Amino acid sequence: MSPALEQRLKSAGHALLDVVFPRWCVGCAGAVAIGPLQHVCAPCSAKIILSRAPHCSTCGWPFPGEVEGLRRCPNCQDLDPEFAEGRTGMMMKDAARAFVHELKYHSGWHLRGDLRVLVRRMEPLKSFVRGAVLVPVPLHPRRRRWRGFNQARWVAEALAAEGAAAGIEELLARVRDTPTQTRLDRAARQINMIIAFALQPRAVVKSEQRYILVDDVFTTGATLNACAKVLRQAGAQRLEAATLGHG
């Protein structure tokens, strides 16, 4: 079978499935036509804001206009980060927020393909992770069993595949089952993260290796900072952070 014929058959099969099992957009609940994203329609996809330079050197939040040197946004002024720099892929608004919420809270296995497509578009983030070892922020075992997956691991896998990272290492464990941080302010989040993480048994941290902590969302930075502190204490000297979204 020729590649062209195979592609036409696949397209016909997808079209038939769309008739029997129509796909709905996570952003607007409208129907999704055949395109790069399977669960985000074209109008909602166009509204997704990707992070570009210039941006906050700690979290990746984009600045308007020109900015010289390393600058922190107001959100990061009081963070005192344990990691050197951070980047994010997109702003958590409109369809981007709906996508991440669907991924985390509604058994988002069906969104893994779209996650890869979105990460493929995030050129600055892909360049940032190139050559680094990615360390996903872990879930507590109880929450991992309930959810069935760790969304930070999925983000790390997409970044490793699309951004030519050196690999993924599960160096951290979540040893305290902390309450959800969705409705907590910065101070409460920092308290919530106290002694929440530890080094995995038999984990080896190499001081010369460049590590990038990976999480789904940057909000106040409390979770990433708590993880970074554990890795710093274990000897990591080259440590940064990356998230899929910010907000």
XYZ file of N, CA and C in Angstrom:
741
model
N 0.846 -1.196 0.000
C 0.000 0.000 0.000
C 0.883 1.249 0.000
N 0.571 2.165 -0.892
C 1.372 3.384 -0.978
C 1.097 4.292 0.215
N 2.068 5.125 0.612
C 1.843 6.056 1.730
C 0.655 6.985 1.499
N 0.458 7.422 0.236
C -0.647 8.335 -0.061
C -1.990 7.645 0.166
N -2.099 6.381 -0.301
C -3.343 5.636 -0.111
C -3.589 5.360 1.362
N -2.504 5.031 2.088
C -2.637 4.776 3.530
C -3.145 6.014 4.256
N -2.642 7.176 3.874
C -3.069 8.411 4.507
C -4.534 8.712 4.198
N -4.959 8.458 2.950
C -6.358 8.696 2.586
C -7.297 7.771 3.364
N -6.877 6.510 3.553
C -7.687 5.573 4.319
C -7.787 5.995 5.781
N -6.682 6.467 6.333
C -6.699 6.944 7.711
C -7.639 8.137 7.856
N -7.575 9.062 6.897
C -8.431 10.243 6.958
C -9.903 9.852 6.867
N -10.186 8.881 5.990
C -11.569 8.418 5.870
C -12.032 7.753 7.153
N -11.132 6.985 7.779
C -11.474 6.333 9.041
C -11.735 7.336 10.141
N -10.917 8.373 10.214
C -11.112 9.415 11.213
C -12.432 10.145 10.983
N -12.745 10.405 9.713
C -13.998 11.095 9.405
C -15.196 10.260 9.826
N -15.122 8.934 9.612
C -16.214 8.046 10.018
C -16.370 8.039 11.530
N -15.254 7.976 12.243
C -15.312 8.006 13.704
C -15.904 9.316 14.212
N -15.587 10.415 13.521
C -16.114 11.712 13.944
C -17.633 11.772 13.796
N -18.164 11.024 12.825
C -19.617 10.987 12.656
C -20.260 10.162 13.763
N -19.644 9.001 14.059
C -20.208 8.097 15.067
C -19.940 8.613 16.476
N -18.709 9.073 16.701
C -18.319 9.584 18.019
C -17.741 10.991 17.841
N -18.586 11.988 17.727
C -18.098 13.356 17.484
C -17.217 13.854 18.624
N -16.184 14.570 18.249
C -15.255 15.137 19.235
C -15.724 16.534 19.623
N -15.579 16.840 20.917
C -16.021 18.127 21.435
C -14.832 18.898 21.985
N -14.854 20.203 21.762
C -13.760 21.067 22.195
C -13.806 21.262 23.715
N -12.657 21.118 24.368
C -12.598 21.318 25.820
C -12.773 22.791 26.181
N -12.567 23.675 25.211
C -12.669 25.099 25.496
C -14.073 25.653 25.400
N -14.804 25.269 24.340
C -16.125 25.861 24.093
C -17.238 24.840 23.985
N -16.896 23.545 24.039
C -17.860 22.440 23.927
C -18.458 22.326 22.527
N -17.881 23.029 21.562
C -18.329 22.898 20.186
C -17.683 21.710 19.507
N -18.182 21.363 18.329
C -17.622 20.259 17.566
C -16.231 20.628 17.055
N -15.357 19.627 16.967
C -13.983 19.833 16.500
C -13.822 19.193 15.131
N -13.450 19.988 14.147
C -13.186 19.464 12.815
C -11.818 18.788 12.796
N -11.566 18.013 11.753
C -10.274 17.349 11.627
C -9.175 18.397 11.545
N -8.163 18.248 12.377
C -7.053 19.195 12.411
C -5.960 18.680 13.316
N -4.935 19.498 13.560
C -3.809 19.056 14.404
C -4.228 18.672 15.814
N -5.167 19.422 16.390
C -5.641 19.139 17.743
C -6.969 18.392 17.679
N -7.069 17.331 18.438
C -8.252 16.486 18.391
C -9.370 16.965 19.310
N -9.010 17.742 20.346
C -10.004 18.128 21.340
C -9.999 19.625 21.629
N -9.444 20.398 20.722
C -9.495 21.863 20.785
C -9.827 22.349 19.385
N -10.921 23.090 19.254
C -11.323 23.567 17.928
C -10.374 24.668 17.453
N -10.448 24.958 16.150
C -9.541 25.957 15.565
C -9.703 27.342 16.192
N -10.924 27.846 16.419
C -11.057 29.168 17.050
C -10.461 29.209 18.456
N -10.676 28.159 19.253
C -10.110 28.134 20.609
C -8.595 27.972 20.567
N -8.110 27.172 19.623
C -6.664 26.998 19.481
C -5.981 28.331 19.180
N -6.640 29.171 18.377
C -6.069 30.466 18.010
C -5.966 31.407 19.208
N -6.746 31.136 20.251
C -6.729 31.993 21.436
C -5.674 31.577 22.466
N -5.026 30.439 22.260
C -4.002 29.986 23.202
C -2.760 30.866 23.058
N -2.362 31.505 24.146
C -1.231 32.434 24.132
C 0.028 31.697 24.581
N 0.977 31.561 23.681
C 2.249 30.922 24.001
C 3.214 31.952 24.575
N 4.035 31.515 25.504
C 5.003 32.414 26.138
C 6.165 32.700 25.195
N 6.535 33.953 25.102
C 7.659 34.387 24.267
C 8.517 35.376 25.051
N 9.751 35.546 24.609
C 10.610 36.564 25.192
C 10.123 37.950 24.761
N 10.352 38.974 25.593
C 10.960 38.909 26.937
C 9.979 38.384 27.969
N 10.525 37.750 28.999
C 9.676 37.142 30.008
C 10.380 37.153 31.355
N 9.618 36.880 32.395
C 10.186 36.765 33.737
C 11.199 35.640 33.753
N 12.371 35.904 34.311
C 13.426 34.890 34.324
C 13.148 33.761 35.303
N 12.201 33.965 36.226
C 11.902 32.940 37.225
C 10.763 32.026 36.803
N 9.701 32.592 36.206
C 8.527 31.774 35.888
C 8.197 31.719 34.403
N 8.724 32.649 33.601
C 8.449 32.652 32.173
C 7.285 33.518 31.736
N 6.642 34.230 32.673
C 5.518 35.106 32.318
C 6.012 36.182 31.351
N 5.378 36.336 30.182
C 5.888 37.288 29.182
C 5.663 38.740 29.574
N 6.650 39.571 29.265
C 6.542 41.011 29.475
C 6.158 41.692 28.171
N 5.374 42.765 28.225
C 5.117 43.552 27.017
C 6.326 44.446 26.719
N 6.618 44.626 25.459
C 7.704 45.533 25.092
C 9.073 44.920 25.274
N 10.084 45.778 25.360
C 11.470 45.352 25.467
C 11.929 45.384 26.917
N 12.688 44.345 27.314
C 13.240 44.263 28.665
C 14.681 43.797 28.553
N 15.583 44.455 29.254
C 16.994 44.083 29.210
C 17.365 43.300 30.460
N 18.191 42.263 30.266
C 18.692 41.482 31.391
C 17.623 40.610 32.023
N 17.978 39.992 33.153
C 17.049 39.131 33.872
C 16.098 39.984 34.700
N 14.827 39.731 34.574
C 13.813 40.491 35.301
C 12.789 39.529 35.893
N 12.282 39.891 37.078
C 11.220 39.108 37.702
C 9.909 39.860 37.604
N 8.837 39.095 37.391
C 7.509 39.685 37.376
C 7.051 39.938 38.811
N 5.998 40.724 39.025
C 5.517 40.982 40.391
C 5.179 39.708 41.162
N 4.720 38.684 40.458
C 4.361 37.425 41.105
C 5.563 36.736 41.748
N 6.755 36.977 41.197
C 7.960 36.276 41.665
C 8.879 37.132 42.533
N 8.522 38.376 42.785
C 9.400 39.280 43.514
C 9.774 38.738 44.895
N 8.840 38.076 45.565
C 9.083 37.593 46.923
C 9.313 36.089 46.983
N 9.591 35.460 45.847
C 9.685 33.996 45.823
C 10.984 33.467 46.393
N 12.111 34.127 46.142
C 13.437 33.627 46.546
C 13.634 32.198 46.039
N 13.674 32.013 44.728
C 13.676 30.661 44.153
C 14.956 29.885 44.437
N 14.784 28.599 44.638
C 15.913 27.683 44.810
C 16.469 27.228 43.462
N 15.755 27.525 42.371
C 16.213 27.182 41.026
C 16.671 28.454 40.325
N 17.563 28.296 39.340
C 18.184 29.458 38.707
C 17.209 30.222 37.816
N 16.552 29.531 36.898
C 15.615 30.162 35.978
C 14.429 29.241 35.739
N 13.351 29.817 35.212
C 12.169 29.028 34.890
C 11.528 29.495 33.604
N 10.827 28.587 32.937
C 10.107 28.908 31.707
C 8.731 28.253 31.742
N 7.808 28.827 30.987
C 6.484 28.230 30.844
C 6.119 28.203 29.377
N 5.148 27.344 29.037
C 4.776 27.198 27.636
C 3.645 28.082 27.192
N 2.616 28.251 28.040
C 1.442 29.012 27.620
C 0.764 29.644 28.821
N -0.052 30.655 28.541
C -0.788 31.334 29.589
C -2.082 30.570 29.876
N -2.383 30.409 31.158
C -3.561 29.649 31.568
C -4.822 30.502 31.447
N -5.247 30.715 30.214
C -6.457 31.488 29.931
C -7.285 30.733 28.902
N -8.603 30.927 28.965
C -9.520 30.402 27.962
C -9.293 28.903 27.735
N -9.040 28.519 26.477
C -8.923 27.107 26.133
C -7.720 26.441 26.796
N -6.659 27.194 27.029
C -5.481 26.616 27.684
C -5.820 26.170 29.105
N -6.533 27.008 29.839
C -6.954 26.636 31.190
C -7.894 25.430 31.150
N -8.854 25.461 30.230
C -9.792 24.344 30.125
C -9.074 23.052 29.772
N -8.060 23.145 28.920
C -7.295 21.957 28.524
C -6.581 21.345 29.724
N -5.888 22.172 30.496
C -5.144 21.660 31.649
C -6.093 21.087 32.698
N -7.219 21.748 32.932
C -8.190 21.246 33.903
C -8.791 19.919 33.457
N -9.064 19.792 32.167
C -9.572 18.518 31.644
C -8.520 17.422 31.804
N -7.278 17.779 31.550
C -6.176 16.828 31.672
C -6.037 16.320 33.099
N -6.121 17.231 34.067
C -5.871 16.881 35.466
C -7.071 16.258 36.162
N -8.226 16.836 35.946
C -9.368 16.524 36.806
C -10.447 15.664 36.145
N -10.279 15.361 34.865
C -11.322 14.602 34.172
C -10.733 13.440 33.380
N -9.779 12.737 34.004
C -9.187 11.534 33.386
C -8.743 11.825 31.958
N -7.778 12.710 31.829
C -7.407 13.245 30.527
C -6.538 12.372 29.654
N -6.726 11.053 29.685
C -5.937 10.174 28.815
C -6.125 10.536 27.346
N -7.330 10.962 26.987
C -7.624 11.274 25.586
C -6.898 12.514 25.089
N -6.264 13.272 25.992
C -5.602 14.517 25.606
C -4.097 14.370 25.414
N -3.572 13.169 25.578
C -2.107 13.014 25.488
C -1.579 13.393 24.110
N -2.314 13.040 23.065
C -1.877 13.417 21.717
C -1.878 14.918 21.531
N -2.919 15.582 22.017
C -2.985 17.043 21.917
C -1.889 17.705 22.747
N -1.541 17.096 23.860
C -0.453 17.634 24.679
C 0.843 17.679 23.880
N 1.127 16.612 23.151
C 2.331 16.585 22.312
C 2.278 17.678 21.249
N 1.106 17.851 20.635
C 0.966 18.872 19.592
C 1.201 20.265 20.164
N 0.631 20.544 21.337
C 0.822 21.853 21.957
C 2.290 22.094 22.296
N 2.936 21.103 22.893
C 4.348 21.253 23.254
C 5.202 21.452 22.009
N 4.819 20.810 20.917
C 5.569 20.954 19.660
C 5.591 22.406 19.193
N 4.560 23.176 19.557
C 4.476 24.575 19.155
C 5.279 25.507 20.053
N 5.724 25.022 21.198
C 6.366 25.863 22.211
C 7.878 25.902 21.993
N 8.296 26.599 20.950
C 9.707 26.598 20.562
C 10.648 27.080 21.669
N 10.359 28.208 22.359
C 11.279 28.634 23.424
C 11.405 27.605 24.549
N 10.301 26.956 24.900
C 10.343 25.962 25.963
C 11.125 24.734 25.520
N 10.962 24.323 24.281
C 11.713 23.175 23.761
C 13.211 23.470 23.751
N 13.577 24.670 23.348
C 14.997 25.044 23.352
C 15.558 25.065 24.769
N 14.735 25.493 25.708
C 15.166 25.604 27.108
C 15.521 24.243 27.695
N 14.758 23.201 27.365
C 14.981 21.887 27.984
C 16.015 21.047 27.254
N 16.476 21.500 26.106
C 17.383 20.681 25.302
C 18.636 20.311 26.090
N 18.926 19.022 26.132
C 20.131 18.523 26.775
C 20.038 18.340 28.274
N 18.920 18.709 28.885
C 18.781 18.607 30.345
C 18.063 17.317 30.735
N 18.252 16.909 31.978
C 17.493 15.808 32.553
C 16.245 16.397 33.202
N 15.089 15.882 32.830
C 13.817 16.399 33.339
C 13.388 15.614 34.569
N 12.961 16.339 35.600
C 12.535 15.731 36.862
C 11.078 16.115 37.114
N 10.129 15.205 36.880
C 8.723 15.549 37.099
C 8.420 15.761 38.586
N 7.580 16.751 38.880
C 7.083 16.920 40.247
C 6.167 15.735 40.555
N 6.429 15.011 41.633
C 5.655 13.787 41.894
C 4.313 14.058 42.559
N 3.399 13.121 42.394
C 2.158 13.093 43.155
C 2.329 12.170 44.355
N 1.526 12.396 45.386
C 1.496 11.436 46.486
C 0.915 10.120 45.958
N 1.415 8.981 46.438
C 0.912 7.688 45.936
C -0.604 7.544 45.970
N -1.235 8.065 47.003
C -2.697 7.948 47.073
C -3.351 8.704 45.927
N -2.892 9.930 45.652
C -3.472 10.720 44.567
C -3.102 10.131 43.209
N -1.908 9.574 43.122
C -1.493 8.926 41.870
C -2.397 7.737 41.556
N -2.734 6.955 42.557
C -3.631 5.810 42.336
C -5.029 6.285 41.950
N -5.499 7.330 42.597
C -6.847 7.833 42.318
C -6.929 8.407 40.904
N -5.901 9.182 40.497
C -5.932 9.825 39.183
C -5.549 8.852 38.082
N -4.660 7.924 38.387
C -4.230 6.950 37.388
C -2.991 7.357 36.619
N -2.515 8.554 36.821
C -1.329 9.055 36.122
C -0.820 10.288 36.844
N 0.390 10.695 36.499
C 0.959 11.947 36.986
C 1.074 12.891 35.801
N 0.298 13.958 35.799
C 0.278 14.874 34.660
C 1.632 15.545 34.441
N 2.413 15.761 35.506
C 3.748 16.350 35.344
C 4.658 15.399 34.563
N 4.492 14.100 34.784
C 5.254 13.105 34.028
C 4.864 13.166 32.553
N 3.585 13.317 32.266
C 3.151 13.428 30.873
C 3.753 14.654 30.203
N 3.792 15.779 30.919
C 4.401 16.989 30.360
C 5.885 16.751 30.102
N 6.559 16.100 31.051
C 7.987 15.804 30.888
C 8.219 14.905 29.679
N 7.360 13.912 29.487
C 7.508 13.011 28.343
C 7.324 13.754 27.027
N 6.347 14.663 26.982
C 6.144 15.446 25.762
C 7.345 16.355 25.496
N 7.871 16.976 26.539
C 9.038 17.850 26.384
C 10.278 17.057 25.973
N 10.439 15.870 26.543
C 11.597 15.041 26.199
C 11.538 14.617 24.736
N 10.336 14.279 24.268
C 10.181 13.829 22.893
C 10.334 14.973 21.899
N 9.756 16.117 22.210
C 9.736 17.236 21.272
C 10.927 18.176 21.434
N 11.525 18.207 22.626
C 12.583 19.163 22.903
C 13.975 18.592 23.039
N 14.135 17.314 22.734
C 15.458 16.678 22.760
C 16.144 16.812 24.111
N 15.373 16.564 25.183
C 15.978 16.539 26.520
C 16.841 15.286 26.651
N 17.729 15.294 27.640
C 18.641 14.163 27.827
C 17.942 12.949 28.422
N 16.777 13.141 29.024
C 16.050 12.032 29.620
C 15.164 12.504 30.756
N 14.507 11.541 31.385
C 13.614 11.817 32.510
C 14.048 10.946 33.685
N 14.166 11.550 34.867
C 14.523 10.802 36.069
C 13.543 11.138 37.182
N 12.981 10.104 37.795
C 12.053 10.272 38.919
C 12.879 10.323 40.211
N 13.418 11.495 40.507
C 14.316 11.645 41.651
C 13.585 11.946 42.957
N 12.346 12.418 42.847
C 11.636 12.910 44.025
C 10.428 12.053 44.360
N 10.061 12.060 45.648
C 8.847 11.408 46.135
C 8.046 12.416 46.931
N 6.740 12.316 46.822
C 5.864 13.162 47.634
C 5.498 12.360 48.878
N 6.023 12.774 50.013
C 5.898 11.975 51.229
C 4.775 12.454 52.144
N 4.196 13.603 51.836
C 3.065 14.101 52.613
C 1.911 14.405 51.675
N 0.757 13.851 51.974
C -0.422 14.025 51.129
C -1.069 15.368 51.444
N -0.608 16.395 50.778
C -1.053 17.756 51.076
C -2.429 18.030 50.472
N -3.216 18.905 51.097
C -4.506 19.296 50.509
C -4.281 20.007 49.182
N -5.301 20.006 48.337
C -5.198 20.718 47.073
C -4.904 22.197 47.301
N -4.105 22.791 46.399
C -3.695 24.185 46.563
C -4.529 25.147 45.727
N -5.555 24.644 45.102
C -6.320 25.448 44.143
C -6.798 26.761 44.732
N -7.262 26.740 45.992
C -7.847 27.942 46.593
C -6.944 28.577 47.650
N -5.671 28.201 47.693
C -4.770 28.742 48.701
C -3.995 29.927 48.150
N -3.697 30.915 49.021
C -2.865 32.028 48.612
C -1.392 31.635 48.737
N -0.495 32.598 48.421
C 0.928 32.274 48.396
C 1.430 31.759 49.748
N 1.105 32.450 50.833
C 1.602 32.051 52.152
C 1.097 30.664 52.525
N -0.183 30.400 52.260
C -0.757 29.099 52.592
C -0.132 27.994 51.742
N 0.174 28.298 50.491
C 0.817 27.299 49.630
C 2.203 26.950 50.141
N 2.944 27.951 50.584
C 4.288 27.690 51.102
C 4.235 26.817 52.349
N 3.294 27.096 53.229
C 3.124 26.279 54.430
C 2.711 24.856 54.042
N 1.840 24.770 53.054
C 1.325 23.476 52.602
C 2.434 22.574 52.069
N 3.482 23.185 51.539
C 4.559 22.424 50.906
C 5.694 22.041 51.856
N 5.622 22.472 53.121
C 6.686 22.157 54.070
C 6.803 20.645 54.219
N 8.012 20.153 54.072
C 8.369 18.724 54.144
C 7.403 17.837 53.356
N 6.949 18.327 52.216
C 6.057 17.522 51.381
C 6.828 16.589 50.459
N 8.094 16.901 50.180
C 8.883 16.131 49.214
C 10.165 15.603 49.849
N 10.658 14.524 49.282
C 11.926 13.940 49.712
C 12.581 13.274 48.507
N 13.860 12.967 48.656
C 14.574 12.261 47.602
C 14.099 10.808 47.561
N 13.959 10.290 46.355
C 13.598 8.880 46.205
C 14.711 7.992 46.784
N 14.359 6.867 47.394
C 15.386 5.933 47.850
C 16.284 5.517 46.682
N 17.564 5.529 46.916
C 18.574 5.130 45.934
C 18.692 6.105 44.758
N 18.047 7.262 44.849
C 18.209 8.270 43.801
C 19.617 8.838 43.834
N 20.194 9.068 42.681
C 21.549 9.615 42.573
C 21.465 10.977 41.887
N 21.876 12.012 42.597
C 21.889 13.365 42.057
C 23.325 13.741 41.730
N 23.588 14.085 40.480
C 24.935 14.442 40.032
C 25.081 15.962 40.042
N 26.056 16.437 40.731
C 26.202 17.885 40.915
C 26.421 18.618 39.598
N 27.066 17.974 38.623
C 27.380 18.649 37.368
C 26.240 18.555 36.346
N 25.252 17.710 36.599
C 24.159 17.517 35.656
C 23.177 18.696 35.682
N 22.691 19.085 34.530
C 21.657 20.114 34.457
C 20.288 19.452 34.596
N 19.572 19.810 35.661
C 18.249 19.265 35.926
C 17.196 20.357 35.727
N 16.057 19.957 35.175
C 14.923 20.866 35.052
C 13.708 20.208 35.694
N 13.201 20.832 36.742
C 11.957 20.386 37.356
C 10.800 20.683 36.408
N 9.871 19.739 36.289
C 8.754 19.901 35.359
C 7.437 19.732 36.109
N 6.529 20.703 35.922
C 5.192 20.605 36.484
C 4.187 21.074 35.436
N 2.910 20.858 35.722
C 1.898 21.262 34.748
C 1.656 22.763 34.767
N 1.605 23.368 35.966
C 1.236 24.783 36.069
C 2.126 25.505 37.082
N 2.535 26.711 36.741
C 3.205 27.607 37.679
C 2.165 28.607 38.181
N 1.946 28.621 39.502
C 1.017 29.592 40.088
C 1.783 30.558 40.983
N 2.252 30.083 42.129
C 3.091 30.918 43.005
C 4.537 30.440 43.032
N 4.779 29.232 42.533
C 6.123 28.667 42.564
C 6.435 27.881 43.819
N 5.477 27.765 44.747
C 5.736 27.094 46.025
C 6.094 25.619 45.844
N 5.381 24.932 44.972
C 5.646 23.506 44.758
C 7.014 23.292 44.131
N 7.308 24.035 43.077
C 8.605 23.902 42.416
C 9.745 24.255 43.363
N 9.536 25.285 44.192
C 10.584 25.686 45.118
C 10.847 24.611 46.178
N 9.772 23.976 46.654
C 9.942 22.913 47.643
C 10.708 21.733 47.047
N 10.404 21.394 45.790
C 11.135 20.324 45.115
C 12.590 20.710 44.880
N 12.797 21.947 44.455
C 14.154 22.414 44.178
C 15.018 22.390 45.435
N 14.420 22.714 46.561
C 15.177 22.710 47.815
C 15.702 21.322 48.144
N 14.887 20.302 47.900
C 15.316 18.921 48.159
C 16.488 18.548 47.244
N 16.388 18.915 45.971
C 17.459 18.593 45.031
C 18.729 19.382 45.347
N 18.580 20.629 45.770
C 19.748 21.425 46.171
C 20.464 20.759 47.342
N 19.694 20.335 48.333
C 20.282 19.685 49.502
C 20.963 18.369 49.142
N 20.498 17.748 48.045
C 21.104 16.490 47.593
C 22.335 16.720 46.727
N 22.635 17.986 46.427
C 23.858 18.292 45.697
C 23.693 18.852 44.304
N 22.460 19.031 43.827
C 22.253 19.583 42.486
C 22.701 21.042 42.443
N 23.544 21.364 41.483
C 24.039 22.739 41.355
C 23.447 23.459 40.148
N 23.079 22.707 39.122
C 22.501 23.302 37.911
C 21.024 22.908 37.858
N 20.173 23.791 38.332
C 18.780 23.451 38.557
C 17.865 24.551 38.029
N 16.900 24.164 37.187
C 15.947 25.111 36.614
C 14.542 24.502 36.658
N 13.571 25.212 36.116
C 12.185 24.748 36.195
C 11.447 25.058 34.897
N 10.486 24.191 34.566
C 9.666 24.379 33.370
C 8.248 23.909 33.646
N 7.266 24.645 33.140
C 5.869 24.254 33.301
C 5.140 24.363 31.957
N 4.080 23.585 31.841
C 3.256 23.654 30.643
C 2.521 24.989 30.579
N 1.911 25.399 31.716
C 1.142 26.627 31.746
C 1.478 27.503 32.924
N 0.962 28.729 32.887
C 1.198 29.684 33.959
C -0.103 30.428 34.241
N -0.485 30.475 35.534
C -1.657 31.250 35.891
C -2.501 30.559 36.940
